[in-house]
PDB file of C-alpha atoms in Angstrom:
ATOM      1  CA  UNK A   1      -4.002 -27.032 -13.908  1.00  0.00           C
ATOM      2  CA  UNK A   2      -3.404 -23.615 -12.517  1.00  0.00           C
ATOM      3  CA  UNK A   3      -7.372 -22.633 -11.139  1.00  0.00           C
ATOM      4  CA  UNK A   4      -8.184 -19.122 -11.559  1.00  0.00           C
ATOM      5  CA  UNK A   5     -10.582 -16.824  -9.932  1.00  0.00           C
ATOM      6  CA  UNK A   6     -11.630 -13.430 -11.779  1.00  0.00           C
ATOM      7  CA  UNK A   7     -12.711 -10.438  -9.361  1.00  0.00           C
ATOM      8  CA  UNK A   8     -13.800  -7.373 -11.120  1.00  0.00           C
ATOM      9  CA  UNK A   9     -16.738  -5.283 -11.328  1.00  0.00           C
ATOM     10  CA  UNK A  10     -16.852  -5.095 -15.361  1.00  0.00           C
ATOM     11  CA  UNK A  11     -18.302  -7.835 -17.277  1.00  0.00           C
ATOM     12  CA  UNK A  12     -16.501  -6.678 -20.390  1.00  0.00           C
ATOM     13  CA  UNK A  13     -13.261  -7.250 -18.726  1.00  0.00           C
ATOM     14  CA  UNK A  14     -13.833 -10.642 -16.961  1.00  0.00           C
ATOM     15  CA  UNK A  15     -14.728 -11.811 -20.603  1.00  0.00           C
ATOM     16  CA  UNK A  16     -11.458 -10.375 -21.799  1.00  0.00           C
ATOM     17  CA  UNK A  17      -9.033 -12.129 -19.015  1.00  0.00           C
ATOM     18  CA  UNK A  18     -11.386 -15.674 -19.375  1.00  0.00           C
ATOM     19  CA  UNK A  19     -11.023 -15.742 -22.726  1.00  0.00           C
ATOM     20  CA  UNK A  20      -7.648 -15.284 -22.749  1.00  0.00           C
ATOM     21  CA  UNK A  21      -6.441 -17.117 -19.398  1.00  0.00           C
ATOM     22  CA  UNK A  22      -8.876 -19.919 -21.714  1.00  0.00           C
ATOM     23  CA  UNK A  23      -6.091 -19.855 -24.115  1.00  0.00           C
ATOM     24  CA  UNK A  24      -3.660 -21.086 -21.659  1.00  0.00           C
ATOM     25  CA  UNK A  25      -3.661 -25.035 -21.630  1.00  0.00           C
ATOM     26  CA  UNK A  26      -2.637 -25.017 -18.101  1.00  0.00           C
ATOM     27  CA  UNK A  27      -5.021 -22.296 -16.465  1.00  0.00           C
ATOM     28  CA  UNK A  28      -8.816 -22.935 -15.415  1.00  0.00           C
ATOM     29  CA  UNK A  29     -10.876 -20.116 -14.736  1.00  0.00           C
ATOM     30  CA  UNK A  30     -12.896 -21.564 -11.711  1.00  0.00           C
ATOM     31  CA  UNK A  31     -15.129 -18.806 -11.089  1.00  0.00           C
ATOM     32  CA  UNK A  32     -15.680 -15.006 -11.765  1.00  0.00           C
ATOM     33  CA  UNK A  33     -16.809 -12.242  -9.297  1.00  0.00           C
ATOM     34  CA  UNK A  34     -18.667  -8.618  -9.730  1.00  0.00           C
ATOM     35  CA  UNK A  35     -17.562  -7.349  -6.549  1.00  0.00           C
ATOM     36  CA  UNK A  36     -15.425  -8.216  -2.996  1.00  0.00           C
ATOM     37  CA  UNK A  37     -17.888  -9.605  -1.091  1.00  0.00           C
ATOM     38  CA  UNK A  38     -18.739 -12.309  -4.296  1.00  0.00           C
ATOM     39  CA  UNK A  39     -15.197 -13.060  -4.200  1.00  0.00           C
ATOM     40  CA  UNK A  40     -14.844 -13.722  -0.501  1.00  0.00           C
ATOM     41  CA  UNK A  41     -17.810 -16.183  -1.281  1.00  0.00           C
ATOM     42  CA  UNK A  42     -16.567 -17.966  -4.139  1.00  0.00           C
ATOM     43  CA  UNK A  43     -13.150 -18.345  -3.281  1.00  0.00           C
ATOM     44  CA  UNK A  44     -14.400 -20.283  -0.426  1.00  0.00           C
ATOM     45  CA  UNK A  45     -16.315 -22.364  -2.849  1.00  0.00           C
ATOM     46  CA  UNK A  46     -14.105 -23.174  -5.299  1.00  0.00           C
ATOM     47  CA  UNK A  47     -11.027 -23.049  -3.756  1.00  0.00           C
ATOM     48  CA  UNK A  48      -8.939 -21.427  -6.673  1.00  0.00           C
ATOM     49  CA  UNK A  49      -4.752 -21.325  -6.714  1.00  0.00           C
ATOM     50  CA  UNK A  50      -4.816 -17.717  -7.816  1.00  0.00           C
ATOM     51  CA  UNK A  51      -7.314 -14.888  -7.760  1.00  0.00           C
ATOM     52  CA  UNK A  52      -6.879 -11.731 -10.123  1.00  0.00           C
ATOM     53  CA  UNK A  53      -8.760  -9.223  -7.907  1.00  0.00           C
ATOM     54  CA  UNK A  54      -9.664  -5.577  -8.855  1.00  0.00           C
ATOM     55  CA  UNK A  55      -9.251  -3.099  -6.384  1.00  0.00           C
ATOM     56  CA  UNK A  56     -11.993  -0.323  -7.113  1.00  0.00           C
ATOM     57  CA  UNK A  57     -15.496  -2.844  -6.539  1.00  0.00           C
ATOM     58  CA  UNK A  58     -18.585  -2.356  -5.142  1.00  0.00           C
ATOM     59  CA  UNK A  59     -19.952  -3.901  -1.718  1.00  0.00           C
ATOM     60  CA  UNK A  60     -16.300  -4.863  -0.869  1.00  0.00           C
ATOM     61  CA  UNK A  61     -13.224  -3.614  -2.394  1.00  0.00           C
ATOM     62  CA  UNK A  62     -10.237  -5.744  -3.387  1.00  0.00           C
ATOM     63  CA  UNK A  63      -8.038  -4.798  -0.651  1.00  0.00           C
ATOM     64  CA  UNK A  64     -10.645  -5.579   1.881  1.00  0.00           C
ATOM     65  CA  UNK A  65     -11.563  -8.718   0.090  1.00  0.00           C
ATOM     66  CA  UNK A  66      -7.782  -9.737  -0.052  1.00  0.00           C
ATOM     67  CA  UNK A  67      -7.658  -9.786   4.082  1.00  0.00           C
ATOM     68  CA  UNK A  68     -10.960 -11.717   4.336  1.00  0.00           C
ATOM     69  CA  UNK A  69      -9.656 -14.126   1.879  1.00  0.00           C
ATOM     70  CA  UNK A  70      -6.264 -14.673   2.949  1.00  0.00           C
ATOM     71  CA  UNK A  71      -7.528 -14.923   6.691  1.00  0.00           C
ATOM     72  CA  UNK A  72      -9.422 -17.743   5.615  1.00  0.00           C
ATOM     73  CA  UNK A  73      -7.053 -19.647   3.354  1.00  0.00           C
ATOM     74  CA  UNK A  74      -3.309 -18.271   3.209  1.00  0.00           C
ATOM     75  CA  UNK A  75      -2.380 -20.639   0.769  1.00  0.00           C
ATOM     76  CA  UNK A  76      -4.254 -18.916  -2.203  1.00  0.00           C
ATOM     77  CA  UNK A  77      -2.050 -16.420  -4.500  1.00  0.00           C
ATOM     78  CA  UNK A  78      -3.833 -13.046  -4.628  1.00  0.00           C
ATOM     79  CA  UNK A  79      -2.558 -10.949  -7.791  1.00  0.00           C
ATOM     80  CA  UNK A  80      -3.978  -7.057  -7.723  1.00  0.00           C
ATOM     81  CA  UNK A  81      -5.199  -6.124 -11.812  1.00  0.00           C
ATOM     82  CA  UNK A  82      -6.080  -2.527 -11.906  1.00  0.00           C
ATOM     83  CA  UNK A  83      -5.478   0.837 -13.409  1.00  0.00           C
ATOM     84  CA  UNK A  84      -4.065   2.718  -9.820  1.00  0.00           C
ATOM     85  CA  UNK A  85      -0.162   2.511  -9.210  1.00  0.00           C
ATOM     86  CA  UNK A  86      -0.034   5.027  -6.673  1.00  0.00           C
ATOM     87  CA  UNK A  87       2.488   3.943  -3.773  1.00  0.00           C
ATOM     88  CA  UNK A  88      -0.299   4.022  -1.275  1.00  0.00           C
ATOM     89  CA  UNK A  89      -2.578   1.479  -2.466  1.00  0.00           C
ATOM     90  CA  UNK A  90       0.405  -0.894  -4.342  1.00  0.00           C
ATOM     91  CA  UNK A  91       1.231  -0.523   0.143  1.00  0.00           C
ATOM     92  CA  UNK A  92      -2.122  -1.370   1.456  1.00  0.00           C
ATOM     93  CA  UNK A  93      -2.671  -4.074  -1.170  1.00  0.00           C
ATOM     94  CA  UNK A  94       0.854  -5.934  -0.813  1.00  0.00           C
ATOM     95  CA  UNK A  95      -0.104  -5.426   2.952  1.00  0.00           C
ATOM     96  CA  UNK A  96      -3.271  -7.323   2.802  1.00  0.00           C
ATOM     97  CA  UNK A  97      -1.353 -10.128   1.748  1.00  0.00           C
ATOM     98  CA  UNK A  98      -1.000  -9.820  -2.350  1.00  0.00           C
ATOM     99  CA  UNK A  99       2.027 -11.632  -3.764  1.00  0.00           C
ATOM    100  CA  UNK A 100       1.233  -9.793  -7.179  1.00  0.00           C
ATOM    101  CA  UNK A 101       0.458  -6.065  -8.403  1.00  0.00           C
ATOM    102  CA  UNK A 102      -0.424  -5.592 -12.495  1.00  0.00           C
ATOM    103  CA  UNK A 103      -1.945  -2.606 -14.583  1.00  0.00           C
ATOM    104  CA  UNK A 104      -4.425  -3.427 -16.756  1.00  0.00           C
ATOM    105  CA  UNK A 105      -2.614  -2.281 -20.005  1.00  0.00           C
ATOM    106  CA  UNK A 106      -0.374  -4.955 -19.130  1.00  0.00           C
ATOM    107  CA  UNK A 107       0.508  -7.812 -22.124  1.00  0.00           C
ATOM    108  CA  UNK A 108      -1.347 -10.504 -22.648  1.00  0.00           C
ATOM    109  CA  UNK A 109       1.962 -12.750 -22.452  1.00  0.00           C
ATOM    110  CA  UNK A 110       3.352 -10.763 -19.201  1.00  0.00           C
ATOM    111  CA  UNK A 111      -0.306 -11.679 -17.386  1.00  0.00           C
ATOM    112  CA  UNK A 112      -0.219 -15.403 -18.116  1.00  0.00           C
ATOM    113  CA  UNK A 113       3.414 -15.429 -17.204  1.00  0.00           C
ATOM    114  CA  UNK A 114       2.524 -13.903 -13.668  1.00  0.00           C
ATOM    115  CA  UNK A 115      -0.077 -16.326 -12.939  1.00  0.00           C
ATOM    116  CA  UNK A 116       1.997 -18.916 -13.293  1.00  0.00           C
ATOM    117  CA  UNK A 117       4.862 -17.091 -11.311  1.00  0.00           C
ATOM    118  CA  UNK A 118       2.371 -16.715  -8.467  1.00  0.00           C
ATOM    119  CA  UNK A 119       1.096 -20.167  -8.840  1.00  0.00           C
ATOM    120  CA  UNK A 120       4.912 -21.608  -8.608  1.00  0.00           C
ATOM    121  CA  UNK A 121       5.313 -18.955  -5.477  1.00  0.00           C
ATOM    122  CA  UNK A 122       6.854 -16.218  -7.501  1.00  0.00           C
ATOM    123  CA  UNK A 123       5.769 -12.862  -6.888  1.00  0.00           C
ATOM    124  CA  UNK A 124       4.764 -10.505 -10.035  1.00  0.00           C
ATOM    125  CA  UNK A 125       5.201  -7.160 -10.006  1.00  0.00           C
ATOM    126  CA  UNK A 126       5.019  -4.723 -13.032  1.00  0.00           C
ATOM    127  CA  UNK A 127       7.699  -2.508 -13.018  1.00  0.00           C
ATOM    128  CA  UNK A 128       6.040   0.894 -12.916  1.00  0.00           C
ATOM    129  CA  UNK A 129       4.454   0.133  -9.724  1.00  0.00           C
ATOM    130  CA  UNK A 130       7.990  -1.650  -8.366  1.00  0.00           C
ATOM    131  CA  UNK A 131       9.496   1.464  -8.790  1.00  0.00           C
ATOM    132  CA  UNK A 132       7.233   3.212  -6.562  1.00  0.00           C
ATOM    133  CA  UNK A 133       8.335   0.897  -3.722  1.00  0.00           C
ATOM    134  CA  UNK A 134      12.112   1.587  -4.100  1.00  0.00           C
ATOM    135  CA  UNK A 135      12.954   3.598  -0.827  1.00  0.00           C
ATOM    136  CA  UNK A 136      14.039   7.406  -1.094  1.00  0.00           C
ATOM    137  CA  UNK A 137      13.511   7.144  -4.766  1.00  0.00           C
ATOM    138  CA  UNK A 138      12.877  10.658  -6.874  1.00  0.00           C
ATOM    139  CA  UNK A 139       9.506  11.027  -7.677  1.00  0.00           C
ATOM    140  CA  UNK A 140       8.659   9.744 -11.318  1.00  0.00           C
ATOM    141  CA  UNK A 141       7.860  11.833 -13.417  1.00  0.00           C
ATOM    142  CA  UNK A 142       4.258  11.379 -15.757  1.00  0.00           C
ATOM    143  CA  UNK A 143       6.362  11.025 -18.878  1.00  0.00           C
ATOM    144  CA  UNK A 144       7.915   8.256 -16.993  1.00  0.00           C
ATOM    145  CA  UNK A 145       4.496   6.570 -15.764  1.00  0.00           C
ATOM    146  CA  UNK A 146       3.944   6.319 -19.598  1.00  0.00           C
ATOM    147  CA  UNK A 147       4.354   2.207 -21.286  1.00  0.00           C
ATOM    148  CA  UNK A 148       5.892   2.511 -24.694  1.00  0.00           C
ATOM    149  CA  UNK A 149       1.955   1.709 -26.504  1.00  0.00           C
ATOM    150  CA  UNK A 150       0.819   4.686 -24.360  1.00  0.00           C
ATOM    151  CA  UNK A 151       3.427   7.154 -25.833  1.00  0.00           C
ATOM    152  CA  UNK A 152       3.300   5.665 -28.901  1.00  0.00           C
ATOM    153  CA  UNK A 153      -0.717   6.111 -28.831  1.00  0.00           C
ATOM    154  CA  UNK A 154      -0.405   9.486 -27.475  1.00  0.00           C
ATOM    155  CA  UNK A 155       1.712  10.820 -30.610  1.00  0.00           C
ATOM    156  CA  UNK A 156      -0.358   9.771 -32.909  1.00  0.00           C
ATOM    157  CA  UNK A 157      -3.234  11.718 -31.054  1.00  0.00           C
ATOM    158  CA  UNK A 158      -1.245  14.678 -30.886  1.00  0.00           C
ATOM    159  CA  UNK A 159      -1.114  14.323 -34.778  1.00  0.00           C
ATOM    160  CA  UNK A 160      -4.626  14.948 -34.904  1.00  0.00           C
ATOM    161  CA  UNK A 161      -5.470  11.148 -35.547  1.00  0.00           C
ATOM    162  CA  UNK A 162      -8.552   9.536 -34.655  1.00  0.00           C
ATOM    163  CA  UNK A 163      -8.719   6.444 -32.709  1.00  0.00           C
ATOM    164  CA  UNK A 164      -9.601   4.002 -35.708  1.00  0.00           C
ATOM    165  CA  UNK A 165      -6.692   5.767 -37.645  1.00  0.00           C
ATOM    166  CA  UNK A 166      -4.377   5.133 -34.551  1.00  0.00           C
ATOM    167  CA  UNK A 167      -5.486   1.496 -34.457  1.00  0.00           C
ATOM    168  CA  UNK A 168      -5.230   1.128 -37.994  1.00  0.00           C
ATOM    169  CA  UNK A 169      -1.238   2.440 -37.820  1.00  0.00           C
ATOM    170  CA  UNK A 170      -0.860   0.228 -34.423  1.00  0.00           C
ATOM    171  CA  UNK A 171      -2.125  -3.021 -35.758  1.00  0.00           C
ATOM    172  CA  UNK A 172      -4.610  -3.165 -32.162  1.00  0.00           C
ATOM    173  CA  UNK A 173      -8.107  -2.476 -31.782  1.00  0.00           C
ATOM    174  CA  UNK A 174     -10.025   0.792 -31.675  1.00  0.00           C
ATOM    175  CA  UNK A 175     -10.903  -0.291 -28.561  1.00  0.00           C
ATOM    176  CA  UNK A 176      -7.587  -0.445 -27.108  1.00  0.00           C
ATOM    177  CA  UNK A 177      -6.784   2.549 -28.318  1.00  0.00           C
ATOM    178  CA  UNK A 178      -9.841   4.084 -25.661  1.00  0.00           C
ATOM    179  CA  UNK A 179      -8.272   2.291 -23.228  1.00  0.00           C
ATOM    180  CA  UNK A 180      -4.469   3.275 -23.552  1.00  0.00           C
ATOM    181  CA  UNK A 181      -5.975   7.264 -24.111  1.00  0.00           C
ATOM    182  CA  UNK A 182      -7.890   6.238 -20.941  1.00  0.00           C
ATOM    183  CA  UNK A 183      -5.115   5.559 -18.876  1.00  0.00           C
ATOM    184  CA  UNK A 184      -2.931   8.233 -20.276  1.00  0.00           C
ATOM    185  CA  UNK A 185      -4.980  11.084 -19.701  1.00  0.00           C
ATOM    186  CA  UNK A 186      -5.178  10.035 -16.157  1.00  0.00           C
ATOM    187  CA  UNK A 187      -1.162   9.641 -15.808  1.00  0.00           C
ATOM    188  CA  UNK A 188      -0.324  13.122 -17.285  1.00  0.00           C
ATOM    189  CA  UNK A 189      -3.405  14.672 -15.597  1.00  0.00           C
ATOM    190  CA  UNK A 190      -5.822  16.019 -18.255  1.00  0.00           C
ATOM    191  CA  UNK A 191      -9.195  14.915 -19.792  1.00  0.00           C
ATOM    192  CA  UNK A 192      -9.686  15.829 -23.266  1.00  0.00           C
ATOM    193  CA  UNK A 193      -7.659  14.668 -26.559  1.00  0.00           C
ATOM    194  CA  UNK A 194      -6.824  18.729 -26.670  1.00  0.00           C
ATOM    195  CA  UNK A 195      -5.055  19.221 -23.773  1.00  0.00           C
ATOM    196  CA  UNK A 196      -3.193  15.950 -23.986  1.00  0.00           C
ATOM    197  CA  UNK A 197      -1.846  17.107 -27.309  1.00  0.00           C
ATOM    198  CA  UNK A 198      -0.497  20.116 -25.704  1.00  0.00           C
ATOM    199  CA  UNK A 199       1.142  18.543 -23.200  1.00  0.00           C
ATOM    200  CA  UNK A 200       2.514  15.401 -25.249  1.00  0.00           C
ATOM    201  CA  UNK A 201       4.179  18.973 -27.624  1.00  0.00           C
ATOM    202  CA  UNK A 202       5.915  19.755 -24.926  1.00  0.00           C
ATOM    203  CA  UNK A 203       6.882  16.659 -22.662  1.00  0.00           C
ATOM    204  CA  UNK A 204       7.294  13.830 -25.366  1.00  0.00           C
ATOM    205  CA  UNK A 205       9.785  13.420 -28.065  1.00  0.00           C
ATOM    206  CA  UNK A 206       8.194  11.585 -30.082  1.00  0.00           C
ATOM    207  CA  UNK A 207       5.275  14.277 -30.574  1.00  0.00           C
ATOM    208  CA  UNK A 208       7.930  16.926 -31.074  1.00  0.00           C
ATOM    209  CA  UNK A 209       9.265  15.330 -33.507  1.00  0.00           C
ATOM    210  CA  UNK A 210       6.586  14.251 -35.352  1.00  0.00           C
TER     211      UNK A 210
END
């Protein structure tokens, strides 16, 4: 059994990732964490093979919490799960000793698979933030930044559809649908539905065409 430790400052999510790592008939979750410091504690407790540790906590962030932990025990496989894949902090976490680096919108099948990568010594990175390691690379571009559920989430809202209507046509949750907005309107740099249809007009195809 693969043992698992769960760092992250929303209870919501922690229930998500148990239930689901719960699933898996070869991955324990061992323990769950609301902040760094809690995770510094309780991986000494319960020893896990792999922690999936936010990076934006309170008390002690994940990065922190990564060196502290990894001082203490090398041999435990430290994935980063968050929303940030800016170069700077993919650096300082894969500095503090990380073998792993996932976004949050990742699939269900593609998070399993890397905690069993990291627990056979692999190293899982998504490949929006491998990109941003790549040396003299041209900056990407927001459009770029986007998964293929984000676009297809943000043409629908460019339609004018609400987020039950876009889940409906998706076949995923109305929640979801928050979250993938969530994360787009962060990536392209606005706030409101409004202004994300105006950009998505004149940046994405599929809203063009539409």
């Amino acid at each position: 059994m693969i043992r698992v430790l769960l760092a992250d400052d929303h209870r919501l999510v922690r229930a998500g990732l148990a239930g689901l790592l719960d699933t898996a008939p070869d991955i324990e979750v061992v323990g769950e964490a609301a902040d760094g410091r809690q995770a510094v504690d309780l991986s000494a407790a319960v020893a896990p093979d792999v922690i999936l540790m936010d990076l934006s906590m309170p008390v002690l962030d994940g990065i922190e919490a990564t060196r502290l932990i990894l001082d203490r025990d090398p041999a435990i496989r430290v994935i980063a799960l968050t929303s940030f894949a800016d170069k700077d902090k993919v650096s300082d976490m894969l500095a503090s000793g990380a073998v792993g680096y996932l976004l949050k919108d990742s699939e269900p099948a593609e998070l399993l698979a890397a905690v069993r990568s990291a627990s056979a010594g692999g190293a899982p990175l998504d490949p929006r933030v491998a990109i941003t390691l790549l040396p003299n690379r041209q900056p990407t571009s927001a459009l770029d930044q986007l998964s293929s559920r984000e676009r297809e989430v943000l043409a629908l809202a460019s339609q004018g559809l609400a987020n039950k209507q876009i889940g409906r046509t998706l076949g995923i949750a109305e929640r979801t649908v928050k979250v993938h907005l969530g994360n787009v309107f962060r990536r392209i740099g606005v706030s409101d539905r409004t202004s994300a249809a105006l950009w998505a007009r004149d940046h994405l195809p599929e809203a063009r065409s539409s």
